Amino acid sequence: MVVRYQIINVFAALLLLTFTAVVQASQFDARVEVSMVSLDNPYRVIPLPSSWNYASGDNPDWRLPDFDHSGWEQVSTSITVNDLQFADWTGIGWFRLTIDADSSIVGHPLSLEVITQNGAAEVFLNGEQLYEFGRVGSIPAEELSHHERKPRVFTFKYPGRHVLAVRYSSHNYEYYHERGLHAGFRYILQDANHHIDASFEQTRVFTIYQAFFSGILIVFCVVHLLLFLFYRRKKENLYYALFTGSFAVLNFLNYQIGFAISGSQVITLLQFQLLLRAATIIYFMRFAYALFYEFVPKQFWVFTVIMLSDAVYRAFFSLNTPVYSEIIMDFILLAFYIEIIRVVVMAVVRKKEGAWIFGFGIALFTTCQAIIILINYDLLAGIQELYGLTGTIGLLLAMSVSLSRSVALTNKRLASKLIEVRELSQKTIAQERLNQQQELDRKILELDNRRKTQELEEARKLQLSMLPTRKPRFDGYDVAFHMTTATEVGGDYYDFSNGQNGSLTVALGDATGHGLKAGMVVATAKSYFQTFAGEVGNLDLLRKISVGIKNMNIRMLYMSMTLLRLERDHIKITSAGMPPAIIFREKTGEIDHIILKGLPLGSKPDYPYCEQNISMDEGDTLLVFSDGLPEAFNHQRQMLETERIVDTFRKSASLNAHEIIETLVSLTASWTDSGPLHDDITIAVIRKKKNGQLTSAVDATQIV
């Protein structure tokens, strides 16, 4: 309907030119004939001539139909700059037009349509005032310019001559001329019913288009502005919001011109349109760069300066732009479209995210704008509004699809993150519960450890109380013991007992494991040893101890043991699972290993253990130890082993028993770097004294 209304104006202008030529043929009277035949055209209009009889000044009698205006000059009602050469325009004057009404049109409702008016007017028909458009003033302060948009109905009451007189003022005519507008008016007659319908339809269509397109753009503006406020790193949302916002206002003003009621309003709206058009183009380009560029290229600032300079110049200095300036501006816009296409193509080639979606919308929009330019230069036929609408909707739809895709991807990522958070929360809660349970278990274990530590300490005291507090004395022999425990209650054991026949029985044992159970085995072994050592031989004593341990019915509890029965010049030795004893012969300087194989006690009581009788000459030394000594580890997880023990023993064999033990203890401490032991170490040294040799000075066993 907007296009239809514009076609009406074009058609009316053509008819006006025709009638102008006819009227100008008359030297004295501006006249037009009207009839129903005159309304017989698609738009039901009767053009009025552009030149009317005119007189400068103000006289109320000039409205009267009988006033003779034959002496008035004929002047165009548009009051352009060229018209001022033929008219004495001082800001107010009268225009008169003679209308010959045919009888066919008498009584038919007509309306006077204001095509344009940049001033104030009082319209009289046959001396009677029909309308008042604004307020006519003799001076500028009294004038109120007004462009009437509503249909005003009147009828010719009789056939024949009628006079249409217009009292018109436009004191700001220079202001309009400077901005490329005329200062006068242009009227046409139109079928009233048709005019009312067309005016209503135009208002309806303009309002719908104005609200619909501006509303859509505002929605996009608000949505993207909120997206930017929620996530400021996405600057493209800000520039798209500025683009759609300025475009929305530009679209609104474009239709608002059709509702302007004065020339000054039209000029103001045109000025805003020029500035907003530049802002829209600038924001559009900045939006495109923000999509695919990390930094703003220099050409953007060049375009910005050119667009703003042109907009300011046109808006405030010359609304009536020369043709060559329009051509330059069109070339600038063409360069702008080419740059946008280049940006999109490069983004597609580089496979930027969402480039195809944005590229489609931008390509469609720029293509439609290029077609509009070609239509302006008559290089292509078509309706500009249709291409403008297509390009705008295409761009908005592309952005809508992109926005929907972005929101969908964001929701998908958020859903995934929520699942991760939920799982993490569940794991955290489970971990907290586990930590609480572990803390509770730790406290329970700590209390239990305290209890066990106390029990073990008591067991240790009991264990130590079962060990000899002094070393044995036996004529002709120097005997010394040493024990280092790995835990509070050691599994190693040593003891001695003097027999009724004057012999000395020495026991050195190693219970499996450590702790309280090992202590129980030691206690059992000691009980049997002290009971039967003086009554039975070594082999019977081993069997009795083995039976006693077996009868405890505790799984995996055994005890290795070496029994030594010392007599004047020999020693009887029996072993059950202990390391070989080592004897140093002073006369020859040789080392002998006494190997007696046998199962640990408590495993098989009837096992056939062996006994060996060893002669002892003066200076000979016998070394017996538990497996904790050769199996002592250093920091490199290397064992001390028997070879190093034998070497140290050979070098210290000339010393007394206590000094030999101290040498072996020093070897162990050096090897382990005084670190913690993994097993108990028990050492017994028995040396056959020479005549006159003193016994070890220390009269006690060593327990560490």
XYZ file of C-alpha atoms in Angstrom, residues 170-568:
399
model
C 5.849 30.891 5.370
C 8.235 33.275 7.062
C 10.959 30.613 7.340
C 11.176 30.124 3.586
C 14.934 30.757 3.548
C 15.395 27.981 6.150
C 13.549 25.532 3.887
C 15.366 26.651 0.749
C 18.769 26.202 2.390
C 17.858 22.586 3.164
C 16.603 21.774 -0.311
C 12.881 22.067 0.424
C 10.302 24.439 -1.027
C 8.411 26.841 1.209
C 4.957 26.586 -0.378
C 2.152 24.076 -0.766
C 0.696 21.612 -3.273
C -2.976 20.540 -3.182
C -5.084 18.087 -5.165
C -8.768 17.205 -5.147
C -9.731 13.609 -4.508
C -12.849 11.540 -4.174
C -13.564 11.844 -0.447
C -14.509 8.220 0.132
C -11.479 7.007 -1.768
C -9.268 9.486 0.080
C -10.557 8.370 3.470
C -10.017 4.714 2.612
C -6.551 5.361 1.177
C -5.558 7.533 4.147
C -6.766 4.924 6.609
C -4.976 2.154 4.710
C -1.771 4.163 4.521
C -1.879 4.899 8.252
C -2.598 1.259 9.040
C 0.183 -0.076 6.809
C 2.710 2.514 7.953
C 1.897 1.803 11.599
C 2.115 -1.978 11.160
C 5.361 -1.803 9.225
C 6.795 0.714 11.647
C 5.884 -1.293 14.747
C 6.622 -4.720 13.266
C 10.065 -4.139 11.805
C 11.211 -1.748 14.511
C 9.879 -4.126 17.165
C 11.747 -7.104 15.729
C 14.946 -5.101 15.592
C 14.475 -3.860 19.158
C 13.943 -7.434 20.368
C 17.216 -8.507 18.785
C 18.885 -5.421 20.225
C 17.705 -6.169 23.771
C 18.519 -9.889 23.568
C 22.069 -9.323 22.360
C 22.613 -6.464 24.777
C 21.623 -8.751 27.655
C 23.896 -11.470 26.292
C 26.737 -8.968 26.279
C 25.970 -7.774 29.816
C 25.963 -11.364 31.052
C 29.138 -12.268 29.147
C 31.183 -9.168 28.305
C 33.924 -11.038 26.487
C 31.559 -11.562 23.531
C 31.868 -8.050 22.070
C 30.024 -9.073 18.892
C 26.808 -9.143 20.942
C 27.340 -5.482 21.868
C 27.988 -4.381 18.291
C 25.070 -6.399 16.981
C 22.848 -4.788 19.624
C 24.053 -1.321 18.550
C 23.513 -2.238 14.899
C 19.961 -3.531 15.384
C 19.136 -0.697 17.789
C 20.212 2.050 15.378
C 18.561 0.167 12.508
C 15.323 -0.034 14.510
C 15.283 3.728 15.118
C 16.190 4.371 11.470
C 13.295 2.198 10.316
C 10.963 3.931 12.771
C 11.926 7.401 11.505
C 11.601 6.293 7.889
C 7.884 5.657 8.402
C 7.495 8.544 10.844
C 8.145 11.024 8.036
C 4.778 9.964 6.628
C 3.175 11.254 9.845
C 5.118 14.540 10.078
C 2.816 17.577 10.398
C 5.309 20.333 9.591
C 8.303 21.029 7.407
C 10.556 21.515 10.425
C 9.609 18.039 11.652
C 10.480 16.589 8.255
C 13.874 18.312 8.316
C 14.600 17.077 11.851
C 13.618 13.530 10.913
C 15.803 13.660 7.801
C 18.763 14.862 9.859
C 18.344 12.012 12.324
C 17.969 9.565 9.454
C 21.266 10.622 7.925
C 23.112 10.293 11.235
C 21.469 6.963 12.058
C 22.197 5.577 8.612
C 25.887 6.287 9.142
C 25.774 4.783 12.656
C 23.971 1.676 11.383
C 26.565 1.077 8.673
C 29.445 1.673 11.117
C 28.012 -0.709 13.731
C 27.299 -3.287 11.040
C 30.917 -3.215 9.895
C 32.222 -3.282 13.473
C 29.971 -6.260 14.174
C 31.386 -8.142 11.173
C 34.959 -7.447 12.310
C 34.151 -8.529 15.879
C 32.925 -11.883 14.587
C 36.063 -12.875 12.758
C 38.866 -10.488 13.774
C 40.753 -10.337 17.043
C 41.783 -6.725 16.395
C 40.026 -3.936 14.496
C 41.670 -3.339 11.083
C 42.668 0.164 10.013
C 40.157 0.333 7.160
C 37.343 0.365 9.698
C 38.471 3.729 11.045
C 38.767 5.091 7.494
C 35.170 4.074 6.748
C 34.031 5.514 10.082
C 35.574 8.937 9.439
C 34.166 9.108 5.901
C 30.653 8.004 6.900
C 30.396 10.351 9.890
C 31.800 13.306 7.940
C 29.306 12.796 5.121
C 26.387 12.338 7.533
C 27.191 15.489 9.535
C 27.684 17.560 6.381
C 24.414 16.420 4.845
C 22.399 16.727 8.046
C 23.475 20.192 9.154
C 24.808 21.953 6.076
C 23.142 20.630 2.939
C 20.132 18.352 2.912
C 19.853 19.139 -0.795
C 22.968 17.186 -1.813
C 24.297 17.618 -5.370
C 24.156 14.663 -7.739
C 27.930 14.164 -7.786
C 27.923 13.896 -3.970
C 25.307 11.143 -4.169
C 27.484 9.284 -6.666
C 30.494 9.517 -4.348
C 28.401 8.234 -1.456
C 27.167 5.310 -3.532
C 30.758 4.368 -4.329
C 31.599 4.510 -0.615
C 28.682 2.181 0.118
C 29.813 -0.134 -2.669
C 33.297 -0.276 -1.127
C 31.650 -1.018 2.207
C 29.700 -3.952 0.749
C 32.830 -5.304 -0.942
C 34.737 -5.143 2.358
C 31.955 -6.994 4.184
C 31.931 -9.707 1.525
C 35.727 -9.998 1.791
C 35.521 -10.412 5.573
C 32.894 -13.149 5.277
C 34.716 -15.013 2.501
C 37.975 -14.993 4.485
C 36.123 -16.265 7.554
C 34.618 -19.133 5.556
C 38.002 -20.016 4.043
C 39.597 -20.012 7.498
C 36.706 -22.143 8.816
C 35.726 -19.737 11.562
C 32.952 -20.994 13.821
C 29.516 -19.966 12.515
C 31.002 -18.265 9.428
C 28.556 -19.946 7.024
C 25.514 -18.831 9.003
C 26.670 -15.246 9.388
C 27.979 -15.253 5.856
C 24.615 -16.249 4.426
C 22.781 -13.433 6.195
C 25.407 -10.815 5.393
C 25.702 -11.960 1.778
C 21.930 -11.774 1.292
C 21.747 -8.350 2.919
C 24.638 -6.866 0.948
C 23.332 -8.380 -2.289
C 19.930 -6.778 -1.790
C 21.545 -3.431 -0.985
C 23.654 -3.658 -4.133
C 20.505 -4.348 -6.171
C 18.865 -1.281 -4.626
C 21.832 0.842 -5.767
C 21.519 -0.549 -9.289
C 17.804 0.234 -9.267
C 18.590 3.814 -8.231
C 20.754 4.185 -11.341
C 18.122 2.553 -13.550
C 20.525 -0.297 -14.258
C 18.053 -2.822 -12.931
C 14.278 -2.935 -12.670
C 12.563 -3.790 -9.429
C 10.924 -2.536 -6.254
C 13.479 -1.208 -3.795
C 11.311 -1.833 -0.740
C 10.987 -5.516 -1.619
C 14.744 -6.032 -1.813
C 15.334 -3.987 1.318
C 12.783 -6.081 3.199
C 14.250 -9.344 1.886
C 17.803 -8.405 2.858
C 16.815 -7.241 6.333
C 14.706 -10.310 7.110
C 17.421 -12.598 5.726
C 20.045 -11.013 7.962
C 17.823 -11.186 11.034
C 16.885 -14.812 10.333
C 20.541 -15.746 9.919
C 21.326 -14.081 13.224
C 18.339 -15.794 14.827
C 19.553 -19.197 13.640
C 23.041 -18.393 14.856
C 21.705 -17.204 18.202
C 19.567 -20.335 18.563
C 22.547 -22.500 17.707
C 24.725 -20.647 20.190
C 22.080 -20.951 22.914
C 21.616 -24.651 22.127
C 25.356 -25.283 22.322
C 25.565 -23.264 25.512
C 22.678 -25.221 27.039
C 24.308 -28.456 25.964
C 27.581 -27.437 27.548
C 25.749 -26.259 30.663
C 23.874 -29.565 30.879
C 27.173 -31.402 30.586
C 28.694 -29.151 33.230
C 25.698 -29.695 35.503
C 26.150 -33.443 35.178
C 29.829 -33.036 35.975
C 29.007 -30.799 38.942
C 26.382 -33.279 40.153
C 28.816 -36.169 39.831
C 31.553 -34.114 41.452
C 29.186 -33.158 44.271
C 28.272 -36.786 44.805
C 31.938 -37.741 44.779
C 32.709 -34.886 47.157
C 29.934 -35.948 49.516
C 31.083 -39.561 49.293
C 34.667 -38.458 49.882
C 33.601 -36.355 52.861
C 31.735 -39.324 54.278
C 34.758 -41.502 53.613
C 37.010 -38.920 55.248
C 34.711 -38.770 58.250
C 34.651 -42.556 58.427
C 38.418 -42.670 58.034
C 38.791 -40.027 60.727
C 36.539 -42.067 62.981
C 38.487 -45.216 62.129
C 41.717 -43.335 62.741
C 40.571 -42.238 66.164
C 39.382 -45.753 66.957
C 42.683 -47.125 65.671
C 44.558 -44.520 67.660
C 42.742 -45.548 70.799
C 43.308 -49.188 69.935
C 46.985 -48.502 69.275
C 47.284 -46.772 72.600
C 45.717 -49.765 74.244
C 47.945 -52.170 72.331
C 51.002 -50.027 72.963
C 50.256 -50.132 76.631
C 49.713 -53.872 76.448
C 52.883 -54.339 74.405
C 54.838 -52.215 76.816
C 53.620 -54.388 79.627
C 54.469 -57.442 77.523
C 57.904 -55.946 76.882
C 58.474 -55.544 80.560
C 57.390 -59.141 81.008
C 59.630 -60.240 78.115
C 62.649 -58.428 79.485
C 61.955 -59.779 82.916
C 62.318 -63.281 81.466
C 65.811 -62.553 80.110
C 68.857 -63.035 82.342
C 69.947 -59.931 84.200
C 73.536 -61.124 84.452
C 75.850 -63.078 82.255
C 76.676 -66.649 83.175
C 79.929 -67.593 84.885
C 81.575 -70.821 83.918
C 85.135 -71.716 84.747
C 87.392 -71.514 81.747
C 84.921 -69.615 79.526
C 84.125 -65.955 78.843
C 80.422 -65.674 77.889
C 78.559 -62.500 76.722
C 75.111 -61.785 75.244
C 73.587 -58.884 73.292
C 70.027 -58.261 72.032
C 68.543 -55.435 69.919
C 64.774 -55.655 69.424
C 62.934 -54.440 66.344
C 59.585 -53.971 68.135
C 58.358 -53.456 71.668
C 58.228 -57.202 72.259
C 61.029 -59.068 70.529
C 60.823 -62.527 69.037
C 64.438 -63.298 69.938
C 65.338 -65.090 73.146
C 68.436 -66.139 75.029
C 68.880 -67.859 78.371
C 71.253 -70.109 80.314
C 70.985 -72.717 83.028
C 73.613 -74.408 85.225
C 73.312 -78.171 85.338
C 73.736 -80.406 88.388
C 76.763 -82.034 86.786
C 78.560 -78.683 86.572
C 77.700 -78.006 82.932
C 76.232 -74.769 81.549
C 73.382 -74.885 79.028
C 72.944 -71.792 76.836
C 69.837 -71.203 74.658
C 69.523 -68.679 71.818
C 66.183 -68.611 69.974
C 64.195 -66.637 67.399
C 60.392 -66.834 67.380
C 58.522 -66.175 64.146
C 57.196 -62.650 63.858
C 57.217 -60.032 66.539
C 54.897 -58.623 69.091
C 52.671 -60.215 71.655
C 52.317 -63.644 70.013
C 56.074 -63.937 69.617
C 56.376 -62.994 73.278
C 53.991 -65.812 74.179
C 56.208 -68.290 72.307
C 59.277 -66.947 74.109
C 57.514 -67.305 77.457
C 56.599 -70.914 76.639
C 60.143 -71.725 75.508
C 61.645 -70.155 78.642
C 59.300 -72.107 80.863
C 60.296 -75.415 79.276
C 63.975 -74.460 79.179
C 64.208 -73.524 82.843
C 62.246 -76.631 83.815
C 64.140 -79.296 81.847
C 67.555 -77.799 80.973
C 69.289 -79.352 83.985
C 67.538 -82.715 83.694
C 67.684 -83.785 80.035
C 70.062 -83.502 77.136
C 69.911 -80.991 74.320
C 67.962 -83.219 71.920
C 65.287 -84.119 74.473
C 65.061 -80.493 75.536
C 64.407 -79.391 71.926
C 61.643 -81.958 71.566
C 59.949 -80.930 74.825
C 60.011 -77.235 73.846
C 58.683 -78.122 70.357
C 55.799 -80.094 71.891
C 54.992 -77.201 74.213
C 54.835 -74.697 71.358
C 52.819 -77.105 69.246
C 50.295 -77.533 72.048
C 49.599 -73.765 72.069
C 47.472 -74.339 68.916
C 48.388 -70.981 67.401
C 48.888 -71.154 63.667
C 52.168 -70.145 62.103
C 53.966 -69.804 65.431
C 57.390 -71.441 65.494
C 60.728 -70.909 67.115
C 64.249 -71.470 65.850
C 66.739 -72.322 68.585
C 70.352 -73.220 69.197
C 71.290 -75.095 72.409
C 74.862 -75.078 73.688
C 75.979 -77.306 76.573
C 79.348 -76.115 77.855
C 81.682 -78.548 79.582
C 85.345 -78.137 80.520
